[in-house]
Coordinates of C-alpha atoms and ligand atoms in Angstrom, one line a residue:
M17 CA -34.5 75.8 -21.8
T18 CA -34.8 75.9 -18.0
T19 CA -35.2 79.3 -16.5
N20 CA -31.8 80.8 -15.9
N21 CA -31.4 81.6 -12.2
L22 CA -27.6 81.4 -12.2
H23 CA -25.8 83.6 -9.8
L24 CA -22.0 83.9 -9.8
Y25 CA -19.4 85.7 -7.9
N26 CA -17.8 88.3 -10.1
T27 CA -14.3 89.3 -8.9
L28 CA -14.7 92.6 -10.7
S29 CA -17.8 93.7 -8.8
A30 CA -16.7 91.7 -5.7
Q31 CA -20.1 90.3 -5.2
K32 CA -22.4 87.5 -6.2
Q33 CA -24.7 88.6 -9.0
K34 CA -27.3 87.2 -11.4
F35 CA -25.7 86.1 -14.6
T36 CA -27.1 87.9 -17.6
P37 CA -25.5 86.9 -20.9
I38 CA -24.9 89.6 -23.6
H39 CA -26.8 87.6 -26.2
A40 CA -29.8 85.6 -24.9
G41 CA -29.1 81.9 -24.8
K42 CA -25.4 82.3 -25.6
V43 CA -22.2 82.4 -23.5
G44 CA -18.7 83.4 -24.5
M45 CA -16.2 82.1 -22.0
Y46 CA -12.4 82.6 -22.1
V47 CA -10.1 80.8 -19.7
C48 CA -6.3 81.5 -19.5
G49 CA -4.7 78.2 -20.4
M50 CA -1.3 76.6 -20.0
T51 CA 2.2 77.7 -21.0
V52 CA 3.3 74.5 -22.6
Y53 CA 6.9 73.7 -21.6
D54 CA 6.3 71.1 -18.8
Y55 CA 3.8 68.7 -17.5
C56 CA 0.6 70.1 -16.0
H57 CA 0.4 70.1 -12.2
I58 CA -2.4 69.7 -9.8
G59 CA -3.1 73.5 -9.8
H60 CA -3.7 73.2 -13.5
A61 CA -5.9 70.2 -12.8
R62 CA -8.0 72.3 -10.6
V63 CA -8.5 75.0 -13.2
M64 CA -9.3 72.5 -15.9
V65 CA -11.8 70.5 -13.8
S66 CA -13.5 73.6 -12.3
F67 CA -14.1 75.3 -15.6
D68 CA -15.1 71.9 -17.2
V69 CA -17.9 71.7 -14.6
I70 CA -18.8 75.4 -15.2
Y71 CA -18.9 74.7 -18.9
R72 CA -21.0 71.5 -18.5
W73 CA -23.4 73.3 -16.1
L74 CA -23.9 76.2 -18.5
I75 CA -24.7 73.7 -21.3
H76 CA -27.1 71.9 -18.9
L77 CA -28.9 75.2 -18.3
G78 CA -29.4 75.3 -22.1
F79 CA -26.8 77.9 -23.1
D80 CA -24.9 77.6 -26.3
V81 CA -21.4 78.0 -24.9
N82 CA -18.3 79.1 -26.8
Y83 CA -15.6 78.0 -24.4
V84 CA -12.1 79.3 -25.4
R85 CA -8.9 78.3 -23.6
N86 CA -5.7 79.6 -25.0
I87 CA -2.3 77.9 -25.3
T88 CA 0.8 80.0 -24.6
D89 CA 3.4 78.6 -27.0
I90 CA 5.9 81.4 -26.9
D91 CA 7.4 82.6 -23.7
D92 CA 10.8 83.0 -21.9
K93 CA 10.4 79.7 -20.1
I94 CA 9.6 77.9 -23.4
I95 CA 12.7 79.4 -25.1
A96 CA 14.9 78.5 -22.1
R97 CA 13.7 74.9 -22.0
A98 CA 14.0 74.4 -25.7
N99 CA 17.6 75.7 -25.5
E100 CA 18.3 73.3 -22.6
N101 CA 16.9 70.4 -24.6
G102 CA 18.6 71.5 -27.9
E103 CA 15.3 71.3 -29.7
S104 CA 13.0 73.8 -31.6
I105 CA 10.3 75.5 -29.5
F106 CA 7.7 74.0 -31.7
A107 CA 8.9 70.4 -31.1
L108 CA 8.8 71.2 -27.3
T109 CA 5.4 72.9 -27.3
D110 CA 3.8 70.3 -29.6
R111 CA 4.8 67.6 -27.2
F112 CA 3.5 69.3 -24.1
I113 CA 0.2 70.3 -25.9
K114 CA -0.3 66.6 -26.5
F115 CA 0.5 65.7 -22.8
M116 CA -1.8 68.5 -21.6
H117 CA -4.6 67.0 -23.7
E118 CA -3.9 63.6 -22.3
D119 CA -4.1 64.9 -18.8
A120 CA -7.3 66.8 -19.4
D121 CA -8.9 63.8 -21.1
N122 CA -7.9 61.6 -18.2
L123 CA -9.5 63.9 -15.8
G124 CA -12.8 63.7 -17.7
C125 CA -12.7 67.2 -19.1
L126 CA -14.4 68.2 -22.3
R127 CA -12.2 69.9 -24.8
P128 CA -12.9 73.6 -25.1
A129 CA -14.6 74.7 -28.4
L130 CA -11.5 76.6 -29.4
E131 CA -7.8 76.4 -28.2
P132 CA -6.0 79.3 -30.0
K133 CA -2.2 79.2 -29.9
A134 CA -0.4 82.5 -29.3
T135 CA 2.0 82.1 -32.3
D136 CA -1.0 82.0 -34.6
F137 CA -2.1 85.5 -33.5
I138 CA 1.1 87.6 -33.7
D139 CA -0.5 89.9 -36.4
K140 CA -3.6 90.5 -34.2
M141 CA -1.3 91.3 -31.2
Q142 CA 0.7 93.8 -33.3
G143 CA -2.6 95.4 -34.5
L144 CA -3.7 95.8 -30.9
I145 CA -0.3 97.3 -29.9
K146 CA -0.6 99.8 -32.8
T147 CA -4.0 100.8 -31.6
L148 CA -2.7 101.3 -28.0
E149 CA 0.1 103.4 -29.4
S150 CA -2.2 105.6 -31.3
K151 CA -4.3 106.1 -28.2
N152 CA -1.3 107.0 -26.1
F153 CA -1.4 103.8 -24.0
A154 CA 1.9 102.4 -25.4
Y155 CA 5.4 103.7 -25.9
Q156 CA 8.8 102.3 -27.0
G157 CA 11.6 102.5 -24.4
A158 CA 15.3 103.1 -25.1
T159 CA 15.9 99.3 -25.1
G160 CA 13.5 98.8 -27.9
D161 CA 10.8 97.1 -25.8
V162 CA 7.3 98.5 -26.1
Y163 CA 5.5 99.1 -22.8
Y164 CA 1.9 99.8 -21.7
A165 CA 1.7 103.1 -19.8
V166 CA -0.4 102.2 -16.8
D167 CA -0.6 105.9 -15.7
N168 CA -2.8 106.6 -18.7
F169 CA -5.4 104.0 -17.9
A170 CA -7.6 105.5 -15.1
D171 CA -9.1 102.2 -14.1
Y172 CA -5.9 100.4 -13.6
G173 CA -6.3 98.1 -10.5
K174 CA -10.1 97.8 -10.7
L175 CA -10.1 94.0 -10.8
S176 CA -7.5 93.3 -8.1
K177 CA -8.7 96.3 -6.0
R178 CA -5.2 97.8 -5.9
K179 CA -4.3 101.4 -6.2
L180 CA -1.4 102.3 -8.4
N181 CA -0.1 105.0 -6.1
E182 CA -0.1 102.7 -3.1
M183 CA 1.7 100.0 -5.1
Q184 CA 4.2 102.4 -6.4
A185 CA 5.0 103.7 -2.9
G186 CA 5.6 100.1 -1.7
A187 CA 7.6 99.2 -4.8
S188 CA 10.0 102.1 -4.6
E189 CA 10.9 101.2 -1.0
R190 CA 12.0 97.8 -2.1
T191 CA 13.5 98.2 -5.5
N192 CA 15.4 100.7 -7.4
V193 CA 16.2 98.9 -10.6
A194 CA 17.4 101.0 -13.6
T195 CA 14.8 100.7 -16.3
D196 CA 13.5 102.5 -19.4
K197 CA 10.0 102.3 -18.1
K198 CA 8.1 105.5 -17.3
N199 CA 6.4 103.8 -14.4
P200 CA 7.7 100.6 -12.7
F201 CA 4.3 99.0 -13.2
D202 CA 4.4 99.6 -17.0
F203 CA 4.5 96.1 -18.6
V204 CA 5.9 94.8 -21.9
L205 CA 3.7 94.6 -24.9
W206 CA 6.5 93.8 -27.4
K207 CA 9.9 92.5 -26.5
S208 CA 12.8 93.3 -28.8
A209 CA 14.8 90.2 -29.7
K210 CA 18.2 89.5 -28.2
A211 CA 21.0 88.7 -30.7
D212 CA 21.4 85.1 -29.6
E213 CA 17.7 84.2 -29.9
P214 CA 16.8 81.7 -32.6
S215 CA 14.9 82.9 -35.7
E216 CA 11.8 80.9 -34.8
T217 CA 11.1 83.1 -31.8
K218 CA 11.4 86.4 -33.7
W219 CA 8.8 88.2 -35.7
Q220 CA 9.1 91.4 -37.7
S221 CA 7.2 94.4 -36.3
P222 CA 7.0 98.2 -36.6
W223 CA 9.1 98.3 -33.4
G224 CA 11.8 96.0 -34.7
V225 CA 12.3 92.2 -34.6
G226 CA 11.0 90.7 -31.4
R227 CA 8.1 88.8 -29.9
P228 CA 4.9 89.7 -27.9
G229 CA 4.6 90.0 -24.2
W230 CA 2.5 87.5 -22.4
H231 CA -0.5 89.7 -21.4
I232 CA -1.2 91.0 -24.9
E233 CA -1.6 87.4 -26.1
C234 CA -4.8 86.9 -24.1
S235 CA -6.3 90.3 -25.1
A236 CA -5.8 89.5 -28.8
M237 CA -6.9 85.9 -28.7
S238 CA -10.0 86.4 -26.5
T239 CA -11.2 89.3 -28.6
C240 CA -10.6 87.5 -31.9
C241 CA -12.6 84.4 -30.7
L242 CA -15.3 86.1 -28.6
G243 CA -15.6 89.8 -29.6
E244 CA -14.6 93.0 -27.8
T245 CA -16.9 92.4 -24.9
F246 CA -17.7 88.9 -23.7
D247 CA -19.5 87.2 -20.8
I248 CA -17.0 85.3 -18.7
H249 CA -13.3 85.5 -18.2
G250 CA -11.7 82.9 -16.0
G251 CA -8.4 81.6 -14.7
G252 CA -6.4 80.7 -11.6
H253 CA -6.5 83.1 -8.6
D254 CA -2.8 83.9 -9.1
L255 CA -3.6 85.4 -12.5
Q256 CA -5.8 88.2 -11.1
F257 CA -2.8 90.5 -10.7
P258 CA -1.0 91.4 -12.8
H259 CA -2.1 89.3 -15.8
H260 CA -5.9 89.9 -15.8
E261 CA -5.5 93.5 -14.6
N262 CA -3.2 94.1 -17.6
E263 CA -5.6 92.3 -20.0
I264 CA -8.3 94.8 -18.9
A265 CA -5.9 97.8 -19.3
Q266 CA -5.0 96.6 -22.8
S267 CA -8.4 95.7 -24.1
E268 CA -10.4 98.5 -22.6
G269 CA -7.7 101.0 -23.5
A270 CA -7.9 99.9 -27.1
T271 CA -11.7 99.5 -27.5
G272 CA -13.1 101.9 -24.9
K273 CA -15.6 99.2 -24.1
T274 CA -16.0 96.8 -21.1
Y275 CA -13.7 93.8 -21.8
A276 CA -15.3 90.9 -19.8
N277 CA -18.5 91.2 -17.8
N278 CA -17.8 88.5 -15.3
W279 CA -14.4 87.4 -13.8
L280 CA -14.2 84.0 -12.2
H281 CA -11.1 82.9 -10.3
V282 CA -10.2 79.4 -9.1
G283 CA -8.6 79.2 -5.6
F284 CA -5.1 78.1 -4.7
V285 CA -4.0 74.5 -4.2
N286 CA -1.9 74.0 -1.0
V287 CA 0.0 70.8 -0.4
D288 CA 0.0 69.5 3.2
G289 CA -0.9 73.0 4.4
E290 CA 1.8 74.8 2.4
K291 CA 1.5 76.7 -0.9
M292 CA 2.5 74.4 -3.7
S293 CA 5.7 75.6 -5.3
K294 CA 8.7 74.2 -7.2
S295 CA 11.1 75.6 -4.6
L296 CA 9.4 73.8 -1.7
N297 CA 9.6 70.6 -3.8
N298 CA 6.0 69.9 -3.0
F299 CA 5.0 70.0 -6.6
F300 CA 2.9 67.3 -8.1
T301 CA 2.2 66.7 -11.7
I302 CA -1.1 65.2 -12.7
R303 CA 0.8 62.2 -14.0
D304 CA 2.4 61.6 -10.7
V305 CA -0.9 61.7 -8.8
L306 CA -2.5 59.4 -11.4
K307 CA 0.1 56.7 -10.5
D308 CA -1.5 56.5 -7.0
F309 CA -5.1 57.6 -7.5
H310 CA -7.9 57.0 -10.0
A311 CA -8.6 60.1 -12.2
E312 CA -12.1 60.2 -11.0
T313 CA -10.9 60.4 -7.4
I314 CA -8.9 63.5 -8.3
R315 CA -11.8 65.0 -10.1
F316 CA -14.1 64.3 -7.1
F317 CA -11.5 65.7 -4.7
I318 CA -11.5 69.0 -6.7
L319 CA -15.3 69.2 -6.8
S320 CA -15.7 68.5 -3.1
S321 CA -14.7 72.1 -2.4
H322 CA -16.1 75.3 -3.8
Y323 CA -14.0 76.4 -6.8
R324 CA -13.0 79.7 -5.2
S325 CA -11.8 78.3 -1.8
P326 CA -8.3 77.2 -1.3
I327 CA -7.9 73.5 -1.2
N328 CA -5.4 71.3 0.7
F329 CA -3.9 68.5 -1.4
S330 CA -2.6 65.6 0.6
D331 CA -2.7 61.8 0.5
T332 CA -5.2 61.9 3.4
A333 CA -7.5 64.2 1.5
L334 CA -7.4 62.1 -1.6
K335 CA -8.0 58.9 0.4
E336 CA -11.1 60.6 1.9
S337 CA -12.3 61.5 -1.6
H338 CA -11.8 57.9 -2.6
T339 CA -13.9 56.7 0.3
A340 CA -16.7 59.2 -0.5
L341 CA -16.7 58.4 -4.2
S342 CA -16.7 54.7 -3.5
R343 CA -19.9 55.2 -1.4
L344 CA -21.6 56.4 -4.5
Y345 CA -20.4 53.5 -6.6
H346 CA -21.2 51.0 -3.9
A347 CA -24.8 52.3 -4.0
L348 CA -24.9 51.9 -7.8
K349 CA -23.3 48.5 -7.7
P350 CA -26.4 46.3 -7.5
F351 CA -27.6 47.6 -10.9
D352 CA -26.7 46.4 -14.2
K353 CA -25.9 49.0 -16.9
N354 CA -29.1 48.0 -18.7
D355 CA -31.1 48.5 -15.5
I356 CA -30.4 52.1 -15.4
L357 CA -30.9 53.4 -18.9
I358 CA -32.5 56.7 -18.4
N359 CA -34.9 58.4 -20.9
N360 CA -35.4 62.1 -21.3
D361 CA -38.8 62.1 -19.6
E362 CA -37.3 60.5 -16.6
K363 CA -34.4 63.0 -16.6
T364 CA -36.9 65.9 -16.7
Q365 CA -38.7 64.3 -13.8
F366 CA -35.5 63.8 -11.7
W367 CA -34.5 67.4 -12.3
A368 CA -37.9 68.6 -11.1
S369 CA -37.8 66.4 -8.0
E370 CA -36.7 67.8 -4.6
F371 CA -33.3 66.3 -5.0
G372 CA -33.0 67.8 -8.5
Q373 CA -34.0 71.2 -7.3
T374 CA -31.6 71.2 -4.3
F375 CA -28.8 70.2 -6.7
T376 CA -29.8 72.9 -9.2
N377 CA -30.0 75.6 -6.5
A378 CA -26.5 74.6 -5.3
M379 CA -25.0 74.8 -8.8
N380 CA -26.9 78.0 -9.6
D381 CA -25.4 79.5 -6.4
D382 CA -21.9 80.2 -7.9
F383 CA -21.4 76.6 -9.0
N384 CA -21.4 75.2 -5.4
T385 CA -20.2 71.7 -6.3
A386 CA -19.5 71.0 -2.6
K387 CA -23.2 71.3 -1.8
A388 CA -24.3 69.7 -5.0
T389 CA -22.3 66.5 -4.3
S390 CA -24.0 66.3 -0.9
V391 CA -27.3 65.8 -2.7
L392 CA -25.8 62.8 -4.5
F393 CA -25.0 61.2 -1.1
G394 CA -28.6 61.8 -0.1
A395 CA -29.7 59.8 -3.2
A396 CA -27.1 57.1 -2.4
S397 CA -28.6 56.7 1.2
E398 CA -32.1 56.3 -0.4
I399 CA -30.8 53.5 -2.7
N400 CA -29.2 51.7 0.2
K401 CA -32.3 52.1 2.3
A402 CA -34.5 50.7 -0.5
V403 CA -32.2 47.8 -1.2
K404 CA -32.3 47.0 2.6
N405 CA -36.1 47.0 2.4
G406 CA -36.0 44.7 -0.6
D407 CA -37.7 47.4 -2.8
Y408 CA -35.6 46.9 -5.9
E409 CA -37.8 49.2 -8.1
Q410 CA -37.5 52.1 -5.6
A411 CA -33.7 51.6 -5.4
K412 CA -33.5 51.5 -9.2
Q413 CA -35.3 54.9 -9.4
F414 CA -32.9 56.5 -7.0
A415 CA -29.9 55.0 -8.8
K416 CA -31.2 56.6 -12.0
L417 CA -31.7 59.9 -10.2
L418 CA -28.2 59.8 -8.8
K419 CA -26.7 59.2 -12.2
T420 CA -28.8 61.9 -13.8
L421 CA -27.8 64.6 -11.3
A422 CA -24.1 63.5 -11.3
E423 CA -23.9 63.8 -15.1
P424 CA -23.0 67.5 -15.3
L425 CA -20.2 66.9 -12.8
N426 CA -19.1 63.9 -14.9
I427 CA -18.7 61.7 -11.8
A428 CA -20.4 58.4 -11.0
Q429 CA -20.9 57.7 -14.7
S430 CA -18.6 54.7 -15.0
N431 CA -19.4 51.0 -14.5
P432 CA -19.5 50.6 -10.7
N433 CA -17.7 47.2 -10.7
E434 CA -15.0 48.4 -13.0
F435 CA -14.5 51.5 -10.9
L436 CA -14.4 49.7 -7.6
Q437 CA -12.0 47.1 -9.0
A438 CA -9.7 49.8 -10.3
I439 CA -9.4 51.7 -7.0
I440 CA -8.8 48.8 -4.7
G441 CA -5.9 49.8 -2.4
E442 CA -6.3 53.6 -2.9
E443 CA -8.1 54.1 0.4
Q444 CA -5.8 52.2 2.7
G445 CA -2.6 50.5 2.5
L446 CA 0.4 51.5 0.5
S447 CA 0.5 53.6 -2.6
K448 CA 2.1 52.3 -5.8
N449 CA 5.2 54.4 -5.2
E450 CA 5.6 53.1 -1.6
I451 CA 5.3 49.5 -2.8
L452 CA 7.8 50.1 -5.6
S453 CA 10.3 51.6 -3.1
K454 CA 9.8 48.6 -0.8
I455 CA 10.5 46.2 -3.7
E456 CA 13.7 48.2 -4.4
E457 CA 14.7 48.0 -0.8
R458 CA 14.2 44.2 -0.8
K459 CA 16.2 43.9 -4.0
Q460 CA 19.1 45.7 -2.3
A461 CA 18.8 43.5 0.8
K462 CA 19.1 40.5 -1.5
I463 CA 22.2 41.9 -3.2
N464 CA 23.7 42.5 0.2
K465 CA 22.8 38.9 1.1
N466 CA 20.6 40.1 3.9
F467 CA 17.9 37.5 3.4
T468 CA 16.3 38.1 6.8
L469 CA 15.6 41.7 5.8
A470 CA 14.4 40.6 2.4
D471 CA 11.9 38.1 3.9
K472 CA 10.8 40.7 6.5
I473 CA 10.0 43.2 3.7
R474 CA 8.0 40.5 1.9
E475 CA 6.0 39.6 5.1
D476 CA 5.4 43.2 6.0
L477 CA 4.0 43.9 2.5
K478 CA 1.8 40.8 2.7
S479 CA 0.4 41.9 6.0
Q480 CA -0.6 45.2 4.3
G481 CA -2.3 43.3 1.5
V482 CA 0.4 43.3 -1.1
E483 CA 1.8 40.0 -2.5
L484 CA 5.1 39.8 -4.3
E485 CA 6.1 37.3 -6.9
D486 CA 9.7 36.9 -8.1
T487 CA 9.8 36.2 -11.8
R488 CA 12.7 36.0 -14.2
Q489 CA 11.8 39.5 -15.3
G490 CA 11.9 40.8 -11.8
T491 CA 9.5 41.2 -8.9
T492 CA 5.8 41.8 -9.6
W493 CA 3.2 42.6 -7.1
R494 CA -0.6 42.5 -6.7
R495 CA -3.0 43.5 -4.1
V496 CA -4.8 40.7 -2.3
Ligands
ZN20 ZN1 -4.5 85.0 -20.0

């Protein structure tokens, strides 16, 4: 095992600190996963890819990593969507779990070691709520819902650096909603069932028939899989408050021990400079983006920024990522797969080289993938220089080095020719959607007998490198 010199930014301590695992050589990592009622979007992609690289880097450092990412398969949105569709919640969630796995696989992410589903842990959640009740952290309101009493947890707000009294003052100015909560920031641990809810979303409990609140799911599942105190807890930046704050209140309230030693949060994804949201209609599913861009381009785009910084998602940014990634593949192109088989001795040597050390230092500095990828471009320049000088052996060595260092990022590992072939047209010219809408426009022009317009559309596309062919089955296209 290499010497562990990993430093990470811990949201809890609000500083970068040396990573010290609880058990030498082992890491327990819990990441809040998806609520499975719809397709994953590009914000989910960022969390998946960022923690995939964190996972791979920890493994690279020699740690035995237990990576747990939960699946929320019971929730208001799930119940509402299943009702809308007229199907059972399990039919809905099974389908979207499958789609989530397809998306993550496409993006080159390793599956977590464990993916616990909330509905398999209802007993554990009830056990935790009982403990909280016995320690005066939980109470049942008049409506039958069981709440967490935030006033009784002295450290409430320590993760998000919020003070309860300041939040309360702000909240009381804005809202005055009738509630059976003792404090407006008290949150639901157990929701009592409404009469019209289907039986599959109801469980018996000491507090009546109902279902768990969202926050208690993660406290129960993480502790069952990783123990009462574990090394790393991660998730999207938006989960810091209230979700992660509430997880801490629940778990530390129940055990009296530190819950997670290190908290890692992945930054927001903005779209064309604005926050991505369904209401702004600037929401992209991973599937949508994959229609226009290679999965590795999306992965590379995510890794070109530090995981904590906000990133701006746009066609231009993806095209730039495409160009950058193509540079790596162009450099690797002269070498046959068999030319760059790399043995373990060579790997050790590459990691010990100046390039390897710079890369390692970047990754050990809070997983700075932006800096680490710049080392790969340095290696690509060396390959190109050596090729230009006719020094094939030298070029081959740098090609092996590039592939070795890029491995923990899981980029530049494909066959260069296949990759470059697959991405033709991504960088410039029209996207698939744009081409399809032009074809549709031409079809309409023909229906309207406007053949001049139909011909013009065909010529315009041709000048942009897209050739159409009219067949009996309809119009097909190819890039030329
Ligand atoms: Zn969670």
